[in-house]
Coordinates of C-alpha atoms in Angstrom, one line a residue:
M1 CA -4.6 -83.6 -23.2
A2 CA -5.0 -81.1 -20.7
T3 CA -6.6 -77.8 -21.6
Y4 CA -4.2 -74.3 -21.3
T5 CA -6.3 -73.6 -18.1
E6 CA -5.0 -77.0 -16.8
H7 CA -1.5 -76.1 -17.8
L8 CA -1.3 -73.3 -15.3
E9 CA -3.5 -75.2 -12.3
L10 CA -0.6 -77.7 -13.0
N11 CA 2.5 -75.4 -12.8
G12 CA 0.9 -73.0 -10.4
L13 CA 0.1 -70.2 -12.5
D14 CA -2.9 -67.7 -12.9
E15 CA -4.5 -65.9 -16.0
E16 CA -3.8 -62.9 -14.7
D17 CA 0.1 -63.1 -14.4
E18 CA 1.7 -63.1 -17.5
L19 CA 4.9 -62.8 -18.4
T20 CA 7.0 -61.4 -21.8
D21 CA 10.4 -63.7 -23.2
D22 CA 11.9 -60.3 -22.9
E23 CA 11.6 -61.0 -19.4
V24 CA 9.3 -57.3 -18.3
F25 CA 6.2 -57.7 -16.6
T26 CA 3.1 -55.9 -16.8
R27 CA 1.6 -53.2 -14.5
G28 CA -1.5 -51.0 -15.3
G29 CA -1.2 -51.9 -19.0
K30 CA 2.8 -51.1 -19.0
S31 CA 5.3 -52.5 -19.6
I32 CA 8.3 -52.3 -16.2
P33 CA 11.4 -54.8 -16.6
L34 CA 12.2 -56.4 -13.4
D35 CA 15.7 -54.6 -13.2
E36 CA 14.1 -51.8 -13.3
N37 CA 11.8 -52.9 -10.2
G38 CA 15.0 -53.2 -8.2
I39 CA 15.2 -57.5 -8.6
S40 CA 17.9 -58.3 -10.9
K41 CA 17.9 -61.2 -13.0
P42 CA 18.9 -64.7 -11.5
L43 CA 22.2 -66.2 -12.9
M44 CA 19.8 -69.1 -14.0
A45 CA 16.4 -69.9 -14.0
P46 CA 15.2 -71.8 -11.1
R47 CA 15.0 -76.1 -12.4
H48 CA 11.5 -77.3 -11.9
R49 CA 10.3 -81.1 -13.2
A50 CA 9.7 -81.4 -16.8
S51 CA 6.2 -83.0 -17.7
K52 CA 4.9 -83.8 -21.1
T53 CA 3.0 -80.2 -21.5
D54 CA 5.8 -78.3 -21.2
V55 CA 6.8 -79.6 -24.6
L56 CA 3.6 -78.0 -25.6
H57 CA 3.3 -75.0 -23.9
T58 CA 6.8 -72.6 -23.9
R59 CA 4.5 -69.8 -21.8
V60 CA 6.6 -68.7 -18.9
R61 CA 4.8 -68.9 -15.5
K62 CA 2.6 -66.0 -14.3
V63 CA 3.2 -64.1 -11.3
P64 CA 0.6 -63.4 -8.7
P65 CA -0.5 -60.0 -8.4
L66 CA 0.6 -59.8 -4.5
R67 CA 4.1 -61.2 -5.1
V68 CA 4.2 -58.2 -8.0
I69 CA 3.3 -55.8 -6.1
W70 CA 5.6 -57.2 -2.5
G71 CA 8.5 -59.2 -4.0
P72 CA 10.4 -56.1 -4.8
I73 CA 9.8 -53.8 -1.5
I74 CA 10.4 -56.7 0.4
Y75 CA 13.8 -57.5 -1.4
G76 CA 14.2 -53.9 -1.4
L77 CA 14.2 -54.3 3.2
I78 CA 16.2 -56.6 3.1
A79 CA 19.0 -55.2 1.2
L80 CA 18.6 -52.3 2.6
G81 CA 18.3 -53.9 6.1
A82 CA 21.8 -55.8 5.2
V83 CA 23.4 -52.3 4.0
I84 CA 22.2 -50.3 7.5
G85 CA 23.9 -54.1 9.4
I86 CA 27.0 -53.9 7.3
I87 CA 27.4 -50.1 8.0
C88 CA 26.8 -50.4 11.5
L89 CA 29.3 -53.0 12.0
V90 CA 31.9 -51.4 10.1
V91 CA 31.3 -48.1 12.1
F92 CA 31.1 -50.2 15.8
L93 CA 34.8 -52.1 14.6
I94 CA 36.4 -48.2 14.1
N95 CA 35.0 -47.0 17.0
T96 CA 36.2 -50.1 18.8
F97 CA 39.8 -49.7 17.0
M98 CA 40.2 -46.2 17.8
A99 CA 39.4 -46.8 21.8
H100 CA 41.7 -48.9 21.8
L101 CA 43.6 -46.6 20.1
S102 CA 43.2 -44.0 22.6
T103 CA 43.5 -45.9 25.7
S104 CA 46.8 -48.0 23.9
H105 CA 47.9 -44.3 23.2
R106 CA 46.8 -42.8 26.8
L107 CA 48.8 -46.4 27.9
L108 CA 52.1 -45.8 26.2
H109 CA 51.9 -42.0 27.1
T110 CA 52.2 -42.9 30.6
Q111 CA 53.9 -45.6 30.5
T112 CA 56.8 -43.5 28.3
Q113 CA 56.3 -40.3 31.1
Q114 CA 56.9 -43.0 34.0
A115 CA 60.1 -44.6 32.1
I116 CA 61.2 -40.6 31.2
L117 CA 61.1 -38.6 34.3
P118 CA 62.2 -35.6 34.2
C119 CA 65.3 -34.0 35.8
T120 CA 64.0 -32.7 39.4
N121 CA 67.3 -32.0 40.3
I122 CA 69.9 -30.7 38.2
T123 CA 73.8 -29.8 38.9
V124 CA 76.2 -28.2 37.0
S125 CA 80.0 -28.7 37.1
D126 CA 82.5 -26.5 35.5
I127 CA 84.5 -28.1 32.4
W128 CA 86.7 -24.8 32.0
F129 CA 86.3 -21.2 31.8
Q130 CA 87.8 -18.3 30.9
T131 CA 87.6 -14.7 31.5
F132 CA 88.8 -12.1 29.0
P133 CA 89.3 -9.2 30.3
M134 CA 88.5 -5.4 27.4
L135 CA 86.5 -7.4 25.9
T136 CA 82.2 -7.4 26.1
T137 CA 79.7 -8.7 23.9
E138 CA 76.2 -8.5 22.8
T139 CA 76.7 -11.8 19.8
A140 CA 74.8 -14.8 19.7
V141 CA 77.6 -17.7 20.3
R142 CA 78.5 -20.4 17.4
L143 CA 79.0 -23.3 17.1
D144 CA 81.5 -25.9 15.1
D145 CA 84.4 -28.3 15.3
I146 CA 87.1 -26.3 13.5
N147 CA 90.2 -27.4 15.0
L148 CA 88.3 -30.9 13.7
D149 CA 89.2 -33.4 17.2
G150 CA 85.9 -34.2 16.9
A151 CA 84.3 -31.9 18.8
E152 CA 82.4 -28.8 18.8
D153 CA 84.2 -25.1 19.4
I154 CA 82.6 -21.8 20.1
I155 CA 82.6 -18.9 18.1
M156 CA 81.3 -15.6 19.4
G157 CA 81.9 -11.5 18.4
F158 CA 83.0 -9.2 20.8
G159 CA 83.0 -5.4 21.7
T160 CA 86.1 -3.4 23.0
G161 CA 84.7 -0.6 25.2
A162 CA 86.8 1.8 23.0
D163 CA 84.3 1.8 19.4
A164 CA 83.1 4.9 18.7
F165 CA 82.8 6.5 15.8
Y166 CA 85.3 7.5 16.3
Y167 CA 88.1 6.8 18.0
P168 CA 92.0 8.2 18.1
P169 CA 94.2 5.0 17.2
V170 CA 96.5 6.0 19.9
V171 CA 93.9 3.5 22.2
C172 CA 95.1 0.8 19.7
D173 CA 98.6 1.3 20.6
V174 CA 97.8 1.6 24.3
Y175 CA 95.9 -0.7 24.8
F176 CA 95.6 -3.2 22.2
D177 CA 99.3 -4.4 21.3
G178 CA 99.3 -2.1 18.5
K179 CA 96.3 -3.0 16.0
K180 CA 95.2 -1.0 13.6
A181 CA 91.6 -1.2 14.2
C182 CA 90.4 -2.4 17.7
G183 CA 87.0 -1.7 18.3
G184 CA 85.5 -5.4 18.4
G185 CA 86.3 -8.4 16.4
I186 CA 85.5 -12.5 16.2
L187 CA 87.8 -15.2 18.3
A188 CA 87.2 -18.6 18.5
L189 CA 87.7 -21.2 21.4
N190 CA 89.0 -24.7 21.6
G191 CA 85.3 -26.2 22.9
R192 CA 87.5 -28.9 24.6
T193 CA 89.7 -26.2 26.8
G194 CA 87.9 -22.6 26.7
Q195 CA 91.6 -21.8 25.3
E196 CA 91.9 -19.1 22.0
I197 CA 92.2 -20.7 18.3
W198 CA 92.1 -17.7 16.7
R199 CA 91.0 -13.5 17.5
R200 CA 90.7 -11.3 14.8
Y201 CA 90.1 -7.3 15.4
T202 CA 87.7 -4.8 13.4
P203 CA 87.4 -1.8 13.3
H204 CA 83.8 -1.6 15.5
E205 CA 82.3 -4.5 17.6
I206 CA 80.5 -7.1 16.0
F207 CA 77.2 -8.3 17.3
G208 CA 76.2 -10.8 14.9
I209 CA 77.5 -14.2 14.0
N210 CA 76.3 -16.5 10.7
C211 CA 78.9 -19.0 10.1
N212 CA 76.5 -21.9 8.1
A213 CA 79.0 -21.8 5.2
D214 CA 81.7 -23.1 4.1
L215 CA 83.0 -20.0 2.0
D216 CA 86.5 -20.8 0.7
G217 CA 86.1 -23.9 0.1
D218 CA 87.9 -26.0 3.1
K219 CA 85.4 -28.2 4.2
I220 CA 85.4 -26.2 7.4
K221 CA 82.8 -23.6 8.0
D222 CA 83.0 -20.2 7.6
C223 CA 81.8 -17.1 9.6
I224 CA 80.5 -13.6 9.0
G225 CA 80.6 -11.0 11.1
A226 CA 78.4 -8.2 11.3
G227 CA 78.1 -5.0 13.7
R228 CA 78.5 -1.4 14.0
M229 CA 79.1 1.0 11.7
A230 CA 79.0 -1.0 8.2
G231 CA 80.5 -3.7 9.7
L232 CA 80.8 -6.6 8.2
L233 CA 83.3 -9.2 6.6
A234 CA 83.5 -13.3 6.2
V235 CA 87.0 -14.6 8.0
S236 CA 87.6 -18.2 7.6
G237 CA 86.3 -20.2 10.1
K238 CA 90.1 -22.6 11.2
D239 CA 92.2 -19.4 11.6
G240 CA 90.1 -16.5 10.9
T241 CA 91.6 -14.9 8.4
V242 CA 89.6 -12.7 6.4
I243 CA 88.0 -13.8 3.6
W244 CA 86.2 -10.1 2.3
N245 CA 85.1 -6.9 4.0
F246 CA 81.7 -5.6 2.8
K247 CA 83.2 -3.6 -0.3
D248 CA 82.2 0.6 -0.8
S249 CA 79.2 1.7 -2.1
D250 CA 76.3 3.6 -2.7
A251 CA 74.6 1.3 -1.0
K252 CA 76.3 1.7 2.0
I253 CA 76.0 4.0 5.0
K254 CA 79.2 4.9 6.9
T255 CA 77.3 5.1 10.1
S256 CA 74.4 2.6 9.8
N257 CA 74.3 -1.0 11.6
M258 CA 74.5 -4.2 10.2
Y259 CA 72.9 -7.2 11.5
T260 CA 73.0 -10.9 11.1
P261 CA 73.0 -11.7 7.9
V262 CA 71.0 -15.0 5.8
Y263 CA 71.9 -17.4 3.6
I264 CA 70.5 -17.9 0.5
N265 CA 71.1 -20.0 -2.9
D266 CA 73.4 -19.2 -4.8
I267 CA 71.7 -16.6 -7.1
N268 CA 75.1 -15.6 -9.3
S269 CA 76.5 -19.1 -10.3
D270 CA 79.1 -18.7 -8.3
G271 CA 79.3 -22.3 -6.8
V272 CA 78.9 -20.2 -3.0
P273 CA 75.6 -19.5 -1.1
D274 CA 74.3 -15.4 -1.3
L275 CA 73.0 -13.6 1.5
V276 CA 70.4 -11.2 2.5
Q277 CA 71.1 -8.6 4.8
I278 CA 69.6 -5.8 6.9
H279 CA 71.5 -2.6 7.2
G280 CA 70.1 0.0 9.4
G281 CA 70.2 2.0 12.7
D282 CA 71.6 5.0 13.5
P283 CA 73.3 5.4 16.7
L284 CA 74.3 9.3 16.2
K285 CA 70.1 10.4 16.8
E286 CA 69.0 10.6 20.4
P287 CA 65.5 8.4 21.0
G288 CA 61.8 10.2 19.6
S289 CA 65.1 12.4 17.4
P290 CA 62.5 13.3 14.1
T291 CA 63.9 12.3 11.2
R292 CA 65.7 8.2 11.0
L293 CA 68.3 6.8 8.5
I294 CA 65.7 4.3 6.0
G295 CA 67.0 0.5 6.9
R296 CA 68.3 -1.1 3.6
L297 CA 67.6 -4.8 2.3
L298 CA 70.7 -5.5 1.1
V299 CA 72.1 -9.1 -1.6
I300 CA 75.1 -9.2 -1.0
S301 CA 77.5 -11.7 -3.2
G302 CA 78.6 -14.4 -0.1
R303 CA 82.0 -15.1 -2.3
N304 CA 83.4 -11.7 -2.3
G305 CA 81.1 -9.4 -0.6
Q306 CA 79.8 -7.5 -3.1
V307 CA 76.5 -6.4 -3.4
V308 CA 74.0 -7.8 -5.6
Q309 CA 71.0 -5.8 -5.4
W310 CA 70.2 -3.7 -2.2
V311 CA 66.5 -1.3 -2.0
E312 CA 65.4 0.6 0.9
V313 CA 62.7 -0.7 2.6
P314 CA 59.1 0.3 1.3
D315 CA 58.2 2.3 4.5
K316 CA 61.0 4.7 4.1
K317 CA 61.4 3.4 8.4
E318 CA 64.6 3.0 10.3
S319 CA 65.7 -1.2 10.5
Y320 CA 67.1 -3.1 13.5
Y321 CA 65.9 -6.6 12.2
S322 CA 67.7 -9.8 10.8
P323 CA 66.8 -10.9 7.8
Q324 CA 64.5 -14.2 7.7
I325 CA 64.2 -16.8 5.5
L326 CA 60.4 -18.5 5.4
T327 CA 59.6 -21.5 2.6
H328 CA 56.0 -21.9 1.6
P329 CA 54.3 -25.7 0.8
D330 CA 54.7 -24.4 -3.0
G331 CA 59.1 -24.2 -2.4
S332 CA 58.9 -20.3 -2.8
Q333 CA 60.5 -18.5 0.0
L334 CA 59.8 -14.8 1.0
V335 CA 62.1 -12.7 2.7
M336 CA 60.9 -11.5 6.5
F337 CA 62.3 -7.6 7.8
G338 CA 61.2 -5.7 10.2
T339 CA 60.9 -1.9 10.3
G340 CA 60.8 1.0 13.3
G341 CA 62.4 2.2 15.9
E342 CA 62.0 2.2 20.1
T343 CA 59.7 5.0 19.5
H344 CA 58.5 5.2 15.5
G345 CA 56.0 2.8 14.4
G346 CA 57.3 0.1 11.9
S347 CA 55.7 -3.4 10.2
L348 CA 56.3 -6.6 9.9
W349 CA 56.8 -7.0 5.9
Y350 CA 57.4 -10.1 3.7
I351 CA 58.4 -10.7 -0.4
S352 CA 59.2 -13.3 -2.0
L353 CA 62.7 -13.5 -2.9
A354 CA 62.7 -13.0 -6.7
D355 CA 60.9 -9.6 -6.3
L356 CA 63.4 -8.6 -4.2
L357 CA 66.6 -10.5 -6.7
N358 CA 64.7 -7.7 -8.9
G359 CA 64.2 -4.7 -7.1
H360 CA 61.0 -4.7 -6.9
I361 CA 60.1 -3.5 -3.1
E362 CA 57.0 -1.8 -4.4
K363 CA 55.1 -6.0 -3.7
A364 CA 56.3 -6.0 -0.3
D365 CA 53.8 -6.3 2.2
T366 CA 52.8 -6.1 6.4
I367 CA 52.0 -8.9 8.4
Y368 CA 51.8 -6.6 11.2
T369 CA 51.5 -2.8 11.8
D370 CA 52.6 -1.0 15.0
K371 CA 52.1 2.9 15.4
Y372 CA 53.6 3.7 17.7
K373 CA 56.5 1.8 18.0
G374 CA 58.6 -1.0 15.7
I375 CA 59.6 -4.3 14.6
M376 CA 62.6 -4.6 16.2
T377 CA 63.4 -8.5 17.5
P378 CA 63.1 -11.2 14.8
P379 CA 60.6 -13.7 15.8
V380 CA 61.5 -17.8 16.5
L381 CA 59.9 -20.1 13.5
I382 CA 58.6 -22.8 14.4
D383 CA 55.3 -24.9 13.1
I384 CA 52.8 -24.9 16.0
T385 CA 49.1 -26.2 13.4
K386 CA 50.8 -29.1 12.7
D387 CA 50.2 -28.1 9.3
G388 CA 54.3 -28.6 7.5
V389 CA 54.6 -25.2 7.5
L390 CA 57.0 -22.4 9.6
D391 CA 54.8 -20.6 12.0
I392 CA 55.5 -17.1 13.4
V393 CA 55.7 -16.6 17.4
M394 CA 57.6 -13.2 17.8
A395 CA 57.5 -11.3 20.5
M396 CA 56.7 -7.0 20.4
F397 CA 58.5 -4.0 21.5
N398 CA 54.5 -2.9 22.0
S399 CA 53.6 -5.5 24.9
S400 CA 52.4 -8.3 23.6
V401 CA 53.2 -11.7 21.6
I402 CA 51.7 -13.0 18.6
A403 CA 51.6 -16.1 17.0
F404 CA 50.9 -15.8 13.2
N405 CA 50.1 -18.5 11.4
G406 CA 53.6 -19.1 8.5
L407 CA 51.2 -19.5 5.3
T408 CA 47.8 -17.1 5.6
F409 CA 49.5 -14.7 8.5
E410 CA 46.6 -14.4 10.5
T411 CA 47.3 -14.1 14.5
I412 CA 46.6 -17.7 16.6
W413 CA 46.7 -15.8 19.5
V414 CA 48.4 -12.7 21.2
S415 CA 49.5 -13.0 24.9
H416 CA 49.8 -9.9 26.4
F417 CA 52.5 -7.2 29.2
P418 CA 51.3 -4.2 30.0
S419 CA 53.2 -1.4 29.7
S420 CA 56.5 -3.1 28.9
E421 CA 59.4 -3.3 26.1
S422 CA 61.0 -6.8 24.7
Y423 CA 64.5 -6.6 23.3
S424 CA 64.9 -11.0 23.1
T425 CA 63.8 -13.6 20.9
P426 CA 61.3 -16.7 22.9
G427 CA 62.9 -19.9 23.7
V428 CA 61.1 -22.3 22.2
G429 CA 60.7 -26.2 23.8
Y430 CA 58.3 -28.4 25.7
F431 CA 57.0 -27.8 29.1
N432 CA 54.0 -29.5 29.8
D433 CA 52.9 -32.7 27.9
D434 CA 51.4 -32.0 25.1
D435 CA 52.4 -31.9 21.6
V436 CA 52.9 -28.3 20.6
P437 CA 56.0 -26.0 21.5
D438 CA 55.8 -23.5 24.2
F439 CA 57.5 -20.2 24.7
I440 CA 59.5 -18.4 27.7
V441 CA 59.4 -14.6 27.3
N442 CA 61.1 -11.9 28.9
Y443 CA 59.6 -8.3 29.2
Q444 CA 60.6 -4.7 30.8
T445 CA 57.9 -3.2 32.3
G446 CA 58.1 0.4 32.7
P447 CA 57.8 4.0 31.1
G448 CA 59.6 2.4 28.2
F449 CA 63.5 2.6 27.4
P450 CA 66.1 2.9 28.8
V451 CA 64.3 3.2 32.1
Y452 CA 61.9 0.2 33.0
Y453 CA 60.9 -0.6 36.8
Y454 CA 60.9 -4.0 36.7
T455 CA 61.5 -7.0 34.3
Q456 CA 59.5 -10.3 34.1
T457 CA 60.0 -13.8 32.5
T458 CA 57.2 -16.1 32.4
I459 CA 56.8 -19.0 30.0
L460 CA 53.6 -19.4 27.6
D461 CA 51.5 -22.2 26.3
G462 CA 52.4 -23.0 22.6
R463 CA 49.0 -23.7 22.0
N464 CA 47.2 -20.2 23.5
G465 CA 49.7 -18.1 24.7
Q466 CA 48.1 -18.3 27.7
H467 CA 50.3 -18.1 30.8
L468 CA 51.6 -21.8 32.0
L469 CA 53.6 -20.1 35.2
S470 CA 51.0 -19.0 37.8
E471 CA 52.9 -15.9 38.9
P472 CA 55.8 -14.2 36.3
I473 CA 59.5 -14.0 37.9
K474 CA 60.1 -11.0 38.9
M475 CA 63.5 -9.1 38.7
V476 CA 65.0 -5.5 38.9
V477 CA 67.3 -5.0 36.5
G478 CA 66.5 -8.2 34.2
T479 CA 69.3 -9.0 30.9
Q480 CA 68.1 -9.0 27.2
S481 CA 69.6 -11.7 26.6
S482 CA 67.2 -14.1 24.3
P483 CA 66.0 -17.5 26.7
L484 CA 67.4 -20.8 25.5
V485 CA 66.0 -24.9 25.9
I486 CA 68.2 -27.6 26.6
S487 CA 65.7 -30.9 24.7
A488 CA 65.1 -33.1 27.0
E489 CA 63.3 -36.6 26.2
G490 CA 59.9 -37.0 26.9
F491 CA 57.5 -33.9 26.7
G492 CA 57.6 -31.5 29.3
N493 CA 61.1 -32.6 30.6
D494 CA 62.8 -29.8 27.9
I495 CA 64.7 -27.4 30.7
F496 CA 65.0 -23.2 30.2
L497 CA 67.1 -21.2 30.8
Y498 CA 67.2 -17.8 31.8
W499 CA 69.3 -14.6 33.2
V500 CA 67.8 -12.4 36.3
S501 CA 69.5 -9.8 36.8
D502 CA 68.3 -8.1 40.4
C503 CA 69.3 -6.7 43.2
H504 CA 70.4 -8.0 47.0
G505 CA 67.4 -7.1 49.9
V506 CA 64.8 -6.4 47.1
S507 CA 61.4 -8.4 47.6
G508 CA 57.7 -8.0 46.7
E509 CA 56.5 -4.6 46.1
S510 CA 59.8 -2.7 45.6
Y511 CA 59.5 -4.5 42.3
N512 CA 56.6 -1.8 41.4
L513 CA 58.1 1.4 43.1
E514 CA 58.1 4.3 39.8
F515 CA 61.7 5.8 39.4
S516 CA 63.3 8.7 37.2
F517 CA 65.8 10.0 36.3
V518 CA 67.2 13.9 36.7
H519 CA 66.7 16.8 33.8
G520 CA 69.3 16.5 31.9
T521 CA 71.1 13.0 32.1
T522 CA 71.9 11.0 28.8
I523 CA 69.9 8.6 27.4
H524 CA 74.2 7.3 27.3
E525 CA 73.8 7.6 31.6
Q526 CA 70.8 6.4 31.6
S527 CA 71.4 3.0 29.7
R528 CA 74.6 2.4 31.2
A529 CA 73.3 3.4 35.6
D530 CA 73.5 1.7 39.2
F531 CA 70.3 0.9 39.6
C532 CA 70.4 -0.8 42.2
K533 CA 73.4 1.4 44.2
L534 CA 70.8 5.0 42.6
R535 CA 67.6 3.0 44.2
F536 CA 68.4 0.8 46.6
K537 CA 71.9 0.6 47.9
E538 CA 72.3 -2.1 47.5
K539 CA 74.6 -4.1 44.9
L540 CA 73.9 -6.2 41.4
F541 CA 73.9 -10.3 41.2
T542 CA 73.7 -12.0 38.3
R543 CA 72.5 -15.5 38.5
M544 CA 71.1 -17.8 35.3
Y545 CA 68.9 -20.5 36.3
A546 CA 67.6 -23.8 34.6
L547 CA 63.7 -24.5 34.9
N548 CA 61.4 -27.3 33.9
H549 CA 57.9 -28.3 34.8
A550 CA 59.0 -30.1 37.5
S551 CA 61.2 -28.2 39.4
G552 CA 59.2 -25.4 39.7
P553 CA 60.3 -21.4 39.6
P554 CA 62.9 -20.4 39.7
G555 CA 64.3 -24.0 39.1
T556 CA 67.7 -24.3 39.8
I557 CA 70.9 -21.8 39.8
M558 CA 73.5 -22.5 37.4
Y559 CA 75.3 -19.4 37.0
D560 CA 75.6 -16.5 40.2
S561 CA 78.0 -13.8 40.2
D562 CA 78.0 -13.8 44.4
T563 CA 79.6 -17.0 43.8
R564 CA 82.2 -16.1 40.7
Q565 CA 83.3 -13.0 41.5
Q566 CA 86.9 -14.7 42.1
V567 CA 86.5 -15.6 39.1
E568 CA 85.0 -13.2 36.6
H569 CA 87.7 -10.5 38.2
R570 CA 90.9 -12.9 38.8
N571 CA 92.7 -11.2 35.4
S572 CA 91.2 -7.2 36.5
L573 CA 93.1 -5.2 34.7
N574 CA 94.5 -1.2 35.6
Y575 CA 93.5 0.6 33.0
T576 CA 95.2 3.5 34.4
E577 CA 98.7 2.0 35.0
I578 CA 99.0 0.7 31.7
G579 CA 98.3 3.7 30.1
L580 CA 101.2 5.8 31.9
K581 CA 103.0 2.3 31.0
F582 CA 102.9 2.8 27.7
L583 CA 103.3 6.3 27.6
E584 CA 106.9 5.9 30.4
K585 CA 107.3 3.3 26.8
N586 CA 106.7 5.8 24.4
P587 CA 107.0 9.2 25.6
D588 CA 106.6 10.8 21.9
Y589 CA 103.4 10.0 22.4
W590 CA 102.4 12.3 25.0
T591 CA 102.9 15.7 22.3
D592 CA 101.6 13.3 19.7
Y593 CA 98.7 13.6 21.4
Y594 CA 98.9 16.8 22.8
N595 CA 98.7 18.4 19.3
Y596 CA 96.4 16.1 18.1
P597 CA 93.4 17.1 16.9
S598 CA 92.5 19.7 19.8
Q599 CA 92.0 20.6 24.0
G600 CA 88.4 19.8 23.2
E601 CA 88.3 16.4 21.3
K602 CA 91.3 15.8 23.4
N603 CA 88.9 15.7 26.4
G604 CA 86.7 13.5 24.1
Q605 CA 88.3 11.1 23.4
M606 CA 90.1 10.8 27.2
K607 CA 86.3 9.8 27.8
I608 CA 86.0 7.0 25.0
M609 CA 89.0 5.7 26.9
G610 CA 87.4 5.4 30.2
H611 CA 86.1 1.8 31.1

């Protein structure tokens, strides 16, 4: 029989290597499990040819010392190398895929841009045109198919030129067929033909329109009209019938304006969405006057025009700002509003709709504050940070355009226009070839309202606020109308529309010439002066341009007042002749007029009647 030592030798073992039945090995007298050494147990022991001695000797073979020390290390290095190799392979595959994806994206983008070419030759032809003698307008045009013919119709507010805090009823009798109120109103035009569908007169001018909800249940959207002297009413989109007029209440200030309202949910559960409105402004005050009427935030029933809740703005300033609703990812709704005026500082505020409904105006917070000029013109709400939340891009009255993060209200970028003021909301579109919207803005440069030396229009990069035009487009007079944008396929192909009001024969350094009015000229006279005639002895012209990155500034002329003289003046009226004919038919008015109410007030009334 083989000895124990011979048995070990036959099996290739050494006496110093010893394994226990629990599959541990000893190192320095300490038992260490195999798993703790980084070597996993095999699922099955390796097979070996049995011998007769295996029956008598059942000890597991010992492992040589060097194998005990280096085996786990080698296995660990192999495993580590395998892991590193897998990681490198994954990184390589990802980089290869991303490079391919990037190349494919650039190729697709290039192919798309090649396939969708920008409009370089923009042509315009008339569909129809209409003129409206004795009417003026400062309102945005609203579109809705109110006659159900498949084409969107046009709804707009207007003034008549007769509007004032008070004007005599004879004005309406003479010029507007005896309407009881004739200071302004709302009218609707057929989108296919331009013919009037209906016209509704109001006591004062209407310059804010919202036609986004059906208030009377006839499946046609109705319109809220807002304007001067607390003017606020709802009219049927179908035929202009008055649904309700703003009710007298302790919230009403007769001389303050109403601005474009914004719809909110049906908070009083009457089946009709309700409204948030700003009530403010003081037209009877001169710019710079120390005291102003305090602006008010109103919540109004969409069904009947009654005030549900109202509060004064938190800083007790005036307000001219059409309110806006900003919705956050958690579903909370914030009401944004501005305070201050041309010559009085103010702030851009926000308050939760819930706090407003409960009257907690003290919980309102500021986004931005200016000590010298107010926050007057509403911003455009557009996502430029790609986080799914609308951001705030605003043309301030204090020489700057500022973009705010709509979630955190932190400033994203600022673009400066020194010594300038703006009354217009930026237009939004894609001017360059990235996927962030850009902005067209207007600024009047000069000492301040109503004296401006020139106006400039330019386009700002939505990513950083940098100018995308090499030089701004300048004009002497300028307009306060907000620019618009026509969307087109392909990044950078959108068409930016803006108005130019300028003087013939003026260019270059003439734009920078300073001037001032004779001492004693009223603000009313200054704001309505013929700057071209007074400054340069030239005639004024007005044009609309269409601009994109391919056409280059100033762009293509869409409308030119010089070539539209016959159209613009085809229905010109002789107001003196109209008045004389009326008096011939109604001689009693001579007596009534001169007895009402006094000679001094009569002269003022005649001045109001002048056009």
